[in-house]
mmCIF file of C-alpha atoms and ligand atoms in Angstrom:
data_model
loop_
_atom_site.group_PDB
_atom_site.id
_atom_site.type_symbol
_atom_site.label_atom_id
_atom_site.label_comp_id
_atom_site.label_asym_id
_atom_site.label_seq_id
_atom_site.Cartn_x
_atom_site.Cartn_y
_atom_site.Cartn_z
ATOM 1 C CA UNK A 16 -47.990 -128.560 94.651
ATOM 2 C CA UNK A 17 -46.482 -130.612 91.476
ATOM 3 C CA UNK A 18 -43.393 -129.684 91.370
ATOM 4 C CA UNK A 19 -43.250 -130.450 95.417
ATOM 5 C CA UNK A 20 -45.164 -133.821 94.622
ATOM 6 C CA UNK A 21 -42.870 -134.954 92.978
ATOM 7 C CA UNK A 22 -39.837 -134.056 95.096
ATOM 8 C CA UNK A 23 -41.196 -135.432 98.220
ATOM 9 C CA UNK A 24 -42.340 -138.193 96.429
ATOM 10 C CA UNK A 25 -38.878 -138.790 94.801
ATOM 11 C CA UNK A 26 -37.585 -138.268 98.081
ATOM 12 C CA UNK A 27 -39.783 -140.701 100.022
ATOM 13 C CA UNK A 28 -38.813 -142.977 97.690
ATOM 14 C CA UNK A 29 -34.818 -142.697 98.037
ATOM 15 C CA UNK A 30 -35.761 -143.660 101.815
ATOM 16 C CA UNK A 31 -37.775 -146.437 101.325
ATOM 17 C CA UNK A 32 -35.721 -148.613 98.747
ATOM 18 C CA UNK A 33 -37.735 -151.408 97.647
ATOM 19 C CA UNK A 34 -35.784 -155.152 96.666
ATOM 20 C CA UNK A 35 -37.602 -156.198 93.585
ATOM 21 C CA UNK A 36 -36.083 -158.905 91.631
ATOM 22 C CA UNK A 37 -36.275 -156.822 88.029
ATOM 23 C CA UNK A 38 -34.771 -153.537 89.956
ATOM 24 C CA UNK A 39 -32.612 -151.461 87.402
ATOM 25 C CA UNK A 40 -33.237 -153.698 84.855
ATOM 26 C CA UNK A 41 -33.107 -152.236 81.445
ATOM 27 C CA UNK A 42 -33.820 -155.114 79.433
ATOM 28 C CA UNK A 43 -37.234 -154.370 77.999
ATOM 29 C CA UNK A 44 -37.796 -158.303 77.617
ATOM 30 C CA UNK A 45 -37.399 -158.143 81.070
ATOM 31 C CA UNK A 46 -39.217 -155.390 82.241
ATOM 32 C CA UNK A 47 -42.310 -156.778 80.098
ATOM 33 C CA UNK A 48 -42.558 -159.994 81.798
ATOM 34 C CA UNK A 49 -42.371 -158.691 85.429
ATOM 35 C CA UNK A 50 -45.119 -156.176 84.183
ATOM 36 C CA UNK A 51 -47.489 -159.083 82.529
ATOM 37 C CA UNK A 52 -46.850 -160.999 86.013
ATOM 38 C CA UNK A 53 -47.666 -158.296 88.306
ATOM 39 C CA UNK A 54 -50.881 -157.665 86.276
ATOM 40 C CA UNK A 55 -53.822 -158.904 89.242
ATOM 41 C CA UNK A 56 -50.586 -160.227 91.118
ATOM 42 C CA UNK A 57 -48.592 -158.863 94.631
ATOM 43 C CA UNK A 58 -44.822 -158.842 94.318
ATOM 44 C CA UNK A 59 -44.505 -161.577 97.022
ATOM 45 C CA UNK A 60 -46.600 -163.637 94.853
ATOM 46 C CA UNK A 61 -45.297 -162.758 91.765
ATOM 47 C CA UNK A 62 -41.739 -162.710 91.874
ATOM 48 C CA UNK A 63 -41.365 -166.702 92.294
ATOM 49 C CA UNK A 64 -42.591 -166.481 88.832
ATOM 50 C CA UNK A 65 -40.347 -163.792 87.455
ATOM 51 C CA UNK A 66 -37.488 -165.573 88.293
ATOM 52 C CA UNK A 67 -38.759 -169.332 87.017
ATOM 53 C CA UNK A 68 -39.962 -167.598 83.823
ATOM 54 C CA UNK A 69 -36.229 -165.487 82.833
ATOM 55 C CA UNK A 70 -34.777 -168.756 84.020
ATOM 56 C CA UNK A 71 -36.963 -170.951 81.239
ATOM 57 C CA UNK A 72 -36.819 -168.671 79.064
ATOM 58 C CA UNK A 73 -33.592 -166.536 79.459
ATOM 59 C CA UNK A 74 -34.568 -164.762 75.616
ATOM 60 C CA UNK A 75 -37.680 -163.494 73.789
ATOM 61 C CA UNK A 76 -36.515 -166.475 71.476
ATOM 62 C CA UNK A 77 -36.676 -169.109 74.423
ATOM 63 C CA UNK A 78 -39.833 -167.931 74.991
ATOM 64 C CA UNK A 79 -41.505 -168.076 71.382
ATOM 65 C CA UNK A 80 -39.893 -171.340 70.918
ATOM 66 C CA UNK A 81 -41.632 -172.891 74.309
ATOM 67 C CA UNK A 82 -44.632 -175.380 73.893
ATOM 68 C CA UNK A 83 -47.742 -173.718 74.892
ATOM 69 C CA UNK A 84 -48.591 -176.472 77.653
ATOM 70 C CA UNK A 85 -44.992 -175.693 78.994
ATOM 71 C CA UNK A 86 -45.979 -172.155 79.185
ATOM 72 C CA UNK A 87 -49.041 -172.677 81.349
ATOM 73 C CA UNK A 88 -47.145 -175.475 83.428
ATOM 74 C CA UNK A 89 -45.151 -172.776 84.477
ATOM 75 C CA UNK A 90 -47.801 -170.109 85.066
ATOM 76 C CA UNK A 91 -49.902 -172.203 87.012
ATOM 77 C CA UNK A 92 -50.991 -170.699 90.207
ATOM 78 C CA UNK A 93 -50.608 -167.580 88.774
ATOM 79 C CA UNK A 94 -54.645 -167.144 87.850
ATOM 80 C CA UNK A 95 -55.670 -165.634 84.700
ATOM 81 C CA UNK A 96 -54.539 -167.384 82.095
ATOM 82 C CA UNK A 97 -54.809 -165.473 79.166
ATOM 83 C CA UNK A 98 -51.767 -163.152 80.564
ATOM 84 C CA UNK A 99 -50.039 -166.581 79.663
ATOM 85 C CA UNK A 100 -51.391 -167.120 76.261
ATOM 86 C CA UNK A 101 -50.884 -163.444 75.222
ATOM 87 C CA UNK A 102 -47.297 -163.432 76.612
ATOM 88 C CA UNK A 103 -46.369 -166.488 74.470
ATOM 89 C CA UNK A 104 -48.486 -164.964 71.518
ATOM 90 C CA UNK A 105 -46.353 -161.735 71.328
ATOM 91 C CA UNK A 106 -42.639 -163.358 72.274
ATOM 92 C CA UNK A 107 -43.682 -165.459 68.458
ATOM 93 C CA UNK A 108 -44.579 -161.837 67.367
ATOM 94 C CA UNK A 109 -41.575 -160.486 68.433
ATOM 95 C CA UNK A 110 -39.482 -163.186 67.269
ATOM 96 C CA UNK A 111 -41.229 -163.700 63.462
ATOM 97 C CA UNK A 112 -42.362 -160.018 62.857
ATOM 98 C CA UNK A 113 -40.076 -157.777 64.466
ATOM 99 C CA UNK A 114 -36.558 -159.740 63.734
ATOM 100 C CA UNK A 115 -36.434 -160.849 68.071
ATOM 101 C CA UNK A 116 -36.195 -156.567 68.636
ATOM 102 C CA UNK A 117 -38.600 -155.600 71.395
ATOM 103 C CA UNK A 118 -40.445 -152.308 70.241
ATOM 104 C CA UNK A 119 -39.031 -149.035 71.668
ATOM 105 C CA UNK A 120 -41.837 -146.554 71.415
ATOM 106 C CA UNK A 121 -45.236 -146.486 73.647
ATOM 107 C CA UNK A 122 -47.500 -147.249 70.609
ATOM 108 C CA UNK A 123 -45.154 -150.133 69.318
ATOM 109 C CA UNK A 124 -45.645 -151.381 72.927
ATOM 110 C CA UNK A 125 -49.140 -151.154 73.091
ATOM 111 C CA UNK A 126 -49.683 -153.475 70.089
ATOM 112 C CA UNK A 127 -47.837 -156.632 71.799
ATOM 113 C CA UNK A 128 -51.264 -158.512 73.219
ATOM 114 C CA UNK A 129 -52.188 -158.056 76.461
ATOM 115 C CA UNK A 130 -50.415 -155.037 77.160
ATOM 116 C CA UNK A 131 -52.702 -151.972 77.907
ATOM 117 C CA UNK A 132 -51.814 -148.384 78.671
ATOM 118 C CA UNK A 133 -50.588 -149.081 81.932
ATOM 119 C CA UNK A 134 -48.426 -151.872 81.388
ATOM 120 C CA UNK A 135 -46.739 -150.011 78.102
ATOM 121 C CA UNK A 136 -46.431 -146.772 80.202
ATOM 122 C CA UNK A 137 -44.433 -148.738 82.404
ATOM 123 C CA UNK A 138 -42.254 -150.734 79.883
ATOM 124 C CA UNK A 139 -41.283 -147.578 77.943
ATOM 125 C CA UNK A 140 -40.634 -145.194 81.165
ATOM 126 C CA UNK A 141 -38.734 -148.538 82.584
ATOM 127 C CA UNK A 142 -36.881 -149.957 79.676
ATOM 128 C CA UNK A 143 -36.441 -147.027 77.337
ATOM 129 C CA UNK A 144 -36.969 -143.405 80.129
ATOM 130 C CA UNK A 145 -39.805 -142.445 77.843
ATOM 131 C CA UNK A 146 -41.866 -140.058 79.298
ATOM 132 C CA UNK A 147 -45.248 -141.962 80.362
ATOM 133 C CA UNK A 148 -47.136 -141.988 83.386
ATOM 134 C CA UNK A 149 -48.279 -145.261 85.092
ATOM 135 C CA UNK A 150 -51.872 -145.181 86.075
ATOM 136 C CA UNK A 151 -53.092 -148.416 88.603
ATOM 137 C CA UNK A 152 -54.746 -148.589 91.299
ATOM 138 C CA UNK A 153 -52.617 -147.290 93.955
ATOM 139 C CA UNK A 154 -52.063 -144.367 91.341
ATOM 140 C CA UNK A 155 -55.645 -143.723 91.735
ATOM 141 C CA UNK A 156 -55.314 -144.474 95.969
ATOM 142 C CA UNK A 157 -52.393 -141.757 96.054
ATOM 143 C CA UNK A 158 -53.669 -138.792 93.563
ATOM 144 C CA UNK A 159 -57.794 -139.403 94.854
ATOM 145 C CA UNK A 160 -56.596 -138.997 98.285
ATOM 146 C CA UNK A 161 -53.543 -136.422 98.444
ATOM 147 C CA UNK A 162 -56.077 -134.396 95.835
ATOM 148 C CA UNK A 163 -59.052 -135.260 96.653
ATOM 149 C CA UNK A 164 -60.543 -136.417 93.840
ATOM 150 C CA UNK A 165 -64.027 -137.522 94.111
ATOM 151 C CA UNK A 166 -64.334 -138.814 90.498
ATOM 152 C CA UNK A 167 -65.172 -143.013 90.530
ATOM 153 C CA UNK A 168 -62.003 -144.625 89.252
ATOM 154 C CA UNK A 169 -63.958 -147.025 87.084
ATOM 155 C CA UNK A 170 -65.784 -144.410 84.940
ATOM 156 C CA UNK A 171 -64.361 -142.941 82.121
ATOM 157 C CA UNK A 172 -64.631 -139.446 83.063
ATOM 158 C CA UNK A 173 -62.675 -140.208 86.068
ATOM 159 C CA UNK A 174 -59.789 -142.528 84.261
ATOM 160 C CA UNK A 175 -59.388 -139.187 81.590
ATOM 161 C CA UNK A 176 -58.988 -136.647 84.851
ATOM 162 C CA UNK A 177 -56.456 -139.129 86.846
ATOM 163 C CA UNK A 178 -54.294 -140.104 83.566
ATOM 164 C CA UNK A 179 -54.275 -136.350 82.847
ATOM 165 C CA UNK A 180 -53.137 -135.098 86.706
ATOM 166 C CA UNK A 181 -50.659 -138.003 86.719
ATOM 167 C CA UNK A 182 -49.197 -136.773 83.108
ATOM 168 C CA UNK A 183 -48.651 -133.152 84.753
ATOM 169 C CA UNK A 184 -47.607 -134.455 87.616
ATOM 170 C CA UNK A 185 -44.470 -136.494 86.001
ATOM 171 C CA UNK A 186 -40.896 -135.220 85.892
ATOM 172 C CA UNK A 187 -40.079 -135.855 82.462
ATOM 173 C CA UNK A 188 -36.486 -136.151 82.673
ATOM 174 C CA UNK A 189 -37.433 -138.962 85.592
ATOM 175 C CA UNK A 190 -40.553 -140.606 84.643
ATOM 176 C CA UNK A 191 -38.967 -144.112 85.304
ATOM 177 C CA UNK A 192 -38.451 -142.851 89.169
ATOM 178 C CA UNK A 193 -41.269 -141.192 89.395
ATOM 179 C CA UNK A 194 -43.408 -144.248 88.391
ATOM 180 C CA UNK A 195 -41.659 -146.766 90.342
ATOM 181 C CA UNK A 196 -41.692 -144.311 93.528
ATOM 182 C CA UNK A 197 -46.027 -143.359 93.104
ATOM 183 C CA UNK A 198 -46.081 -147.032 92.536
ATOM 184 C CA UNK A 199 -44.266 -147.930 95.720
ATOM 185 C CA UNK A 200 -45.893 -145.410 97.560
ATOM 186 C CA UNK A 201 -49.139 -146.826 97.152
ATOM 187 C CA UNK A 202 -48.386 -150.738 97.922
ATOM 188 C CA UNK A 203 -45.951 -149.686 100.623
ATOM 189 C CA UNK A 204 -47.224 -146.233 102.837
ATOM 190 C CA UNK A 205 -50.455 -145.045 101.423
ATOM 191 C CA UNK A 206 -51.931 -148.347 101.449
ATOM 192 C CA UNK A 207 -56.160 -149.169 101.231
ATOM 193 C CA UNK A 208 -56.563 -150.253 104.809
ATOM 194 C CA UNK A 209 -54.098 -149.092 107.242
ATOM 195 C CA UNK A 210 -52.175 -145.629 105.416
ATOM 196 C CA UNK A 211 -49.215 -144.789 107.368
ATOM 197 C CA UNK A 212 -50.705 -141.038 107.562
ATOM 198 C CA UNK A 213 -48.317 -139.949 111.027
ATOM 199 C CA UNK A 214 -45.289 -140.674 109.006
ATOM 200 C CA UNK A 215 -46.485 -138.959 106.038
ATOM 201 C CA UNK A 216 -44.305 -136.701 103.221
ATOM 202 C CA UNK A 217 -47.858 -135.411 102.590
ATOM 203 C CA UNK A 218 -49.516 -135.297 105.245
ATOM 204 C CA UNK A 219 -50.177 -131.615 105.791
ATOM 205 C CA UNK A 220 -51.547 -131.540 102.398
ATOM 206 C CA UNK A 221 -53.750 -134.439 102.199
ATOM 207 C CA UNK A 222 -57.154 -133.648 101.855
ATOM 208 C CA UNK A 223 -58.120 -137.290 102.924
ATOM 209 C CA UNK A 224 -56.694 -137.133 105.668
ATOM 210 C CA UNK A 225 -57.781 -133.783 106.757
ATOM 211 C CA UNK A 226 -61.288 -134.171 105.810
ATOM 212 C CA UNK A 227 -61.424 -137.577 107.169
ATOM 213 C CA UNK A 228 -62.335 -139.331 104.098
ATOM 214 C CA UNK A 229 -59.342 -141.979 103.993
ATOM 215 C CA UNK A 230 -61.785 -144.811 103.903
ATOM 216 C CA UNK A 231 -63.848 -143.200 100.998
ATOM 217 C CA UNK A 232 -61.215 -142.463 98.525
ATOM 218 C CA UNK A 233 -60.877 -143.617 96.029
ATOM 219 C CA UNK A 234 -64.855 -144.007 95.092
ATOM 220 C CA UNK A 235 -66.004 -146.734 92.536
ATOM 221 C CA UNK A 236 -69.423 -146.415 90.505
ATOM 222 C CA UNK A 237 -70.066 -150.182 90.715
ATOM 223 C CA UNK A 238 -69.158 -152.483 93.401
ATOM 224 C CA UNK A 239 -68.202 -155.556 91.896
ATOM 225 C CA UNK A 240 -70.628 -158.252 93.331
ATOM 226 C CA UNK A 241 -69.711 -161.912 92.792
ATOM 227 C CA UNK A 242 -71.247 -164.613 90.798
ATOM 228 C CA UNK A 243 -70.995 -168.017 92.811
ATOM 229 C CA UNK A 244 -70.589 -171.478 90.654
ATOM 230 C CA UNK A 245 -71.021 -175.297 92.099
ATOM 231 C CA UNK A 246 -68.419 -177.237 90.319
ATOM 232 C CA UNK A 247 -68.938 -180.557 90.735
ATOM 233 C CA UNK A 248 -65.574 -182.975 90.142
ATOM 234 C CA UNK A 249 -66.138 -186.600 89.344
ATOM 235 C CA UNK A 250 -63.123 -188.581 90.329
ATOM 236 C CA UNK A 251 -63.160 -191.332 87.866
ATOM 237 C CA UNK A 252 -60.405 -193.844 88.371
ATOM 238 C CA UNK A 253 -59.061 -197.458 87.870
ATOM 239 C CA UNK A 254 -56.895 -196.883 90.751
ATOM 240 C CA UNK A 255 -53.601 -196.407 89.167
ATOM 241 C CA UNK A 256 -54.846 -193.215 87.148
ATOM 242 C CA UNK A 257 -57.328 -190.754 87.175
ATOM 243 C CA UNK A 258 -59.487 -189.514 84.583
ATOM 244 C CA UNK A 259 -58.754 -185.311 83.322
ATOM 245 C CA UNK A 260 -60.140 -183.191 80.410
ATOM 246 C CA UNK A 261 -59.195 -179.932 79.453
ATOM 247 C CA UNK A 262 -61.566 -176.859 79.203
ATOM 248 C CA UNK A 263 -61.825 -175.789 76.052
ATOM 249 C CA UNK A 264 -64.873 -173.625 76.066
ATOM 250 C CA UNK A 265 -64.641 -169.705 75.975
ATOM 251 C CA UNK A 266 -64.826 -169.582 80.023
ATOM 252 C CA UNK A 267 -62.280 -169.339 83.037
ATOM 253 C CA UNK A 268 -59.678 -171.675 83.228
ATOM 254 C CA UNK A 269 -59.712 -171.769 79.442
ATOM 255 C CA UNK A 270 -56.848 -174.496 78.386
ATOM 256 C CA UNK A 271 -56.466 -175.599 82.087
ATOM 257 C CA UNK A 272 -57.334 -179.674 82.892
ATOM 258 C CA UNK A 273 -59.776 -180.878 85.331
ATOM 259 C CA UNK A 274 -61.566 -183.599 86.650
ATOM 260 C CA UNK A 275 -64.911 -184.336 84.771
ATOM 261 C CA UNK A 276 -67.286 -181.698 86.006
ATOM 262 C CA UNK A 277 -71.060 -181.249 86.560
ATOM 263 C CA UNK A 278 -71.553 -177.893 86.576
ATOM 264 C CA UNK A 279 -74.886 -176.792 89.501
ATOM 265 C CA UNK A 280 -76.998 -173.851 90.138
ATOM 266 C CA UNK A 281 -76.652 -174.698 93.876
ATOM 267 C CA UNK A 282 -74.667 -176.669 96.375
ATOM 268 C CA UNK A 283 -74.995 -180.041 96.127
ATOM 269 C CA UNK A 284 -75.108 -182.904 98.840
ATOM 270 C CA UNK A 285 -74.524 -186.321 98.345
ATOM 271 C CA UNK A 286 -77.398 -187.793 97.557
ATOM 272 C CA UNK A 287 -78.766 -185.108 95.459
ATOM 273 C CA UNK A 288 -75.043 -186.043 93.362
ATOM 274 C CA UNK A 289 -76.357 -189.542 93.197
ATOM 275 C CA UNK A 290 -79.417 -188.686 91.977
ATOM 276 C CA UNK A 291 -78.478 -186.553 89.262
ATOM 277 C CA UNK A 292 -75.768 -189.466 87.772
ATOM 278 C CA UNK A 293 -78.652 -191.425 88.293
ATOM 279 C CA UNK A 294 -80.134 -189.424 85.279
ATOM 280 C CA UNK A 295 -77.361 -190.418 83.204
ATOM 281 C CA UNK A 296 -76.844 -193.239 81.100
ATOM 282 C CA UNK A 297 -73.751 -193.428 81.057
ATOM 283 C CA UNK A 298 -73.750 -193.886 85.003
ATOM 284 C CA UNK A 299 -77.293 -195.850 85.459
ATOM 285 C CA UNK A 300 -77.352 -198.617 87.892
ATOM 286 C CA UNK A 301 -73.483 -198.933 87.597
ATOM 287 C CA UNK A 302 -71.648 -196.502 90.297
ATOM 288 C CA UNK A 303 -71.131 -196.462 93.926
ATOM 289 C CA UNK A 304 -70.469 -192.620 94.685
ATOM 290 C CA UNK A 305 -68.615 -190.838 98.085
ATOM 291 C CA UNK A 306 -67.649 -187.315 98.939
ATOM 292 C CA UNK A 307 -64.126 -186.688 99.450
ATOM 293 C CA UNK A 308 -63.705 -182.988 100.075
ATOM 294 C CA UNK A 309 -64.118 -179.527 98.847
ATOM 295 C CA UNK A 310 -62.857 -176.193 98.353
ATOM 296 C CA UNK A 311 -62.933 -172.580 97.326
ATOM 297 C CA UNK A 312 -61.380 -170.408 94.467
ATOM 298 C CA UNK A 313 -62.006 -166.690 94.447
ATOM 299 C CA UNK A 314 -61.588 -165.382 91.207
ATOM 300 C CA UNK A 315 -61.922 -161.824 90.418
ATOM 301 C CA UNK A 316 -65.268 -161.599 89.168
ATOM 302 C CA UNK A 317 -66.810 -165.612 90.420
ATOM 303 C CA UNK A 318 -65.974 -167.507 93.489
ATOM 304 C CA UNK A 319 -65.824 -171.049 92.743
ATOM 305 C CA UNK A 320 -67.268 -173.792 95.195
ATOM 306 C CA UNK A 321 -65.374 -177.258 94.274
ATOM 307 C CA UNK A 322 -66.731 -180.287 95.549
ATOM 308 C CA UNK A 323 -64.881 -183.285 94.842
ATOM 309 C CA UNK A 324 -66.837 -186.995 94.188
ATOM 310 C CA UNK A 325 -65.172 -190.696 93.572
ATOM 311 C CA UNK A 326 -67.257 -192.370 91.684
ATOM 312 C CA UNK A 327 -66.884 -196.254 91.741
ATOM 313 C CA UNK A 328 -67.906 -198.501 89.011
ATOM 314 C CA UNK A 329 -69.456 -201.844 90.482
ATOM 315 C CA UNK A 330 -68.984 -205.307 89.228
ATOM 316 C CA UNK A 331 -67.415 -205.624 86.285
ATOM 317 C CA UNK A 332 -68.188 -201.707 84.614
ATOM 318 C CA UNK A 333 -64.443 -200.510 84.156
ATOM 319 C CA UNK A 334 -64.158 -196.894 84.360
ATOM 320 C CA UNK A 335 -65.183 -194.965 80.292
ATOM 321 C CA UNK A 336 -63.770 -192.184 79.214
ATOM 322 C CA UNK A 337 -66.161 -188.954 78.740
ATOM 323 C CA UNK A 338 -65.670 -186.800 75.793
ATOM 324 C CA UNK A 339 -62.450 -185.221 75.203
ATOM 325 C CA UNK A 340 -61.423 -187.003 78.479
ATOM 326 C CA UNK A 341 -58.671 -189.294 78.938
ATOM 327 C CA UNK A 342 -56.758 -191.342 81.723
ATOM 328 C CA UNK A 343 -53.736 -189.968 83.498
ATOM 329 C CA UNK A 344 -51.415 -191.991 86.119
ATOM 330 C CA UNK A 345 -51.524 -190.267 89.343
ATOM 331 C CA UNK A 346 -47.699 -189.433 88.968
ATOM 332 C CA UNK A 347 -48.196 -188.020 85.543
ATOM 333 C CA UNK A 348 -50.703 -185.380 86.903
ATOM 334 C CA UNK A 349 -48.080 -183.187 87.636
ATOM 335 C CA UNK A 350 -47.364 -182.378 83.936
ATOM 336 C CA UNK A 351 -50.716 -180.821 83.498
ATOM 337 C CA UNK A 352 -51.972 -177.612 84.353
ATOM 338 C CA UNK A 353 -54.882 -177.244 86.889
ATOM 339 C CA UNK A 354 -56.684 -174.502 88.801
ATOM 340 C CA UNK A 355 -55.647 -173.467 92.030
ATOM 341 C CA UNK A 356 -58.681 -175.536 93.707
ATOM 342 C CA UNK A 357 -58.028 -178.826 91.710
ATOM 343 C CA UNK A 358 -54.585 -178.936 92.223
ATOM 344 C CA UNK A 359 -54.349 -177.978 95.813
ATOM 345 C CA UNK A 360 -57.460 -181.146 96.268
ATOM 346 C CA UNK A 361 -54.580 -183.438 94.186
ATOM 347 C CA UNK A 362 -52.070 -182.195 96.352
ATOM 348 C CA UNK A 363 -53.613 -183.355 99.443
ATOM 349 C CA UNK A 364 -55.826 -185.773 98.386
ATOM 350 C CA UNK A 365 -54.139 -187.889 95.640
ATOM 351 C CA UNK A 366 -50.583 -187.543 96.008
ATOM 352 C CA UNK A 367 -50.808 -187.735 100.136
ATOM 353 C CA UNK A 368 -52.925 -190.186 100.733
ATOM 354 C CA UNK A 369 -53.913 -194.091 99.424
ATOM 355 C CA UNK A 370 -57.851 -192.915 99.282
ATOM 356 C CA UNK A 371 -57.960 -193.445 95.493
ATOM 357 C CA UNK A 372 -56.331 -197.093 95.994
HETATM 358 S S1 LIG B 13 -51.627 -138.653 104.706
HETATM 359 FE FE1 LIG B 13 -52.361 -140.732 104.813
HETATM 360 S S2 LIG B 13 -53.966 -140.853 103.272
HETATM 361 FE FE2 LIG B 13 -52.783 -139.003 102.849
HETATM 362 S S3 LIG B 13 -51.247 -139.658 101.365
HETATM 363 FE FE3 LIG B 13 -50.331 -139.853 103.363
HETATM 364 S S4 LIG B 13 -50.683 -141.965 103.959
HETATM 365 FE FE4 LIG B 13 -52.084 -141.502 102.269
#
């Protein structure tokens, strides 16, 4: 079957031509980037990015150069962060160690941070023909199912046996192809929910589908459940600007702005809000406090529950800065770089409506 796995595979894939804004590239510079933005990201989503990003930063050099807080402008939406950081880390790698040459070989590759096996597989099969296989997780969809392979995907028993079928599986002379089209394959016909098994290359083979266990393959040991937060914003504000801080602490969002937050173990109401900035110095006696709307960021591990509070200073208390916070004019906002949540709540709340005047 490997040899025909690969032909029909090959062949399913000169059928199904997929657009994708890096297509045929060669440029390894370029082939890295798309890769770091498709990491936790769908091509629709993604490729906005890919195209702001070569714009910015048309060289390696353009890149190293960049301020960080340009950087993570640009990324923002994106989610996870540290794919930013670690790009902008190795470009200045790149650039100060390596003379501005990208590496050529696999384990050159898989020393720039933030690139793993996958991601260097694909950069030297992409960029340079090298001969190895990509492994993600509709590698894992395509191989458990067409095999059936009942090994969990997240142990390391079963990562070993799938890199090790892939690796026999590969054409050497077309690893490139052969990655793109398994890739492909996965996000485009053998896909989690709704497989496209009567149109199938494999479908006579497919041990999935003839033992009926599409929706069990691929198996996982552990079921990721998630860990809900209660982040609490405080809108502080003299009405011409708003007051931000940036998280600093080892946590999500790390280098990303906010408003002041009080973190909760539960859902909070309003009056339970009051009574906690009640507790506070700081606020004692001296604020008026409303809700003004909340919202929801799934993360891949946390789902965050925003809740957004303007807090009003009466009489003659003008707003104080907390630590590490500082005042920014509602216009200016759009320089910094927020979570999803926070800046979809400026979006509708701040720059489309006169709530905060
Ligand atoms: S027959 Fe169905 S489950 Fe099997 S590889 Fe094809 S699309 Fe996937």
């Amino acid at each position: 079957m490997s040899k025909d796995f690969s032909t029909k595979l090959l062949r399913w894939q000169e059928d199904n031509p997929r657009p994708l804004a890096w297509k045929g590239s060669k440029n390894p510079y370029h082939i890295w980037l798309s890769e770091i933005i498709l990491q936790q990201t769908r091509v629709e989503q993604g490729t906005p990015y890919y195209i702001k990003f070569t714009s910015n930063y048309p060289t390696i050099a353009d890149l190293a150069n960049a301020p960080e807080n340009k950087i993570m402008k640009d990324w923002e939406g994106l989610g996870y962060y540290s794919r930013a950081r670690n790009l902008h880390a190795s470009a200045k790698y790149i650039h100060e160690t390596l003379g501005g040459k990208f590496p050529e070989t696999y384990e050159e590759i898989l020393k720039l941070k933030g690139v793993g096996t996958y991601t260097a597989a694909a950069i030297a099969s992409f960029a340079y023909d090298l001969p190895y296989a990509v492994v993600d997780g509709n590698v894992y969809r395509v191989l458990s199912r067409i095999f059936g392979i009942h090994l969990p995907i997240d142990s390391t028993t079963g990562k070993k046996y799938f890199q090790e079928e892939v690796n026999k599986l590969l054409p050497r002379e077309k690893a490139a192809a052969f990655n793109q089209a398994i890739m492909n394959f996965g996000a485009k016909h053998c896909t989690p929910k709704l497989p496209a098994c009567t149109s199938c290359p494999f479908s006579e083979d497919c041990v999935a589908k003839k033992d009926d266990l599409i929706g069990d393959l691929p198996r996982k040991k552990n079921k990721l459940s998630k860990k809900a937060r209660y982040f609490n914003y405080l809108i502080l504000t003299d009405s011409a600007s708003v007051q931000i801080v940036e998280r600093i602490s080892k946590d999500i969002w790390q280098n990303l702005f906010e408003f002041p937050l009080l973190e909760t173990q539960q859902e909070t109401k309003l009056n339970q809000m009051e009574l906690l900035l009640e507790e506070q110095d700081q606020f004692k006696d001296k604020f008026e406090i409303s809700f003004i709307g909340g919202g929801k960021q799934t993360l891949s591990h946390q789902i965050i529950h925003a809740k957004f509070y303007k807090i009003e200073l009466k009489g003659s208390n003008s707003p104080f800065t907390i630590e590490g916070g500082q005042f920014v004019s509602f216009k200016d906002l759009a320089n910094f770089a927020f979570p999803v949540v926070i800046r979809d709540f400026i979006s509708k709340n701040i720059y489309q409506s006169s709530f905060l005047l």
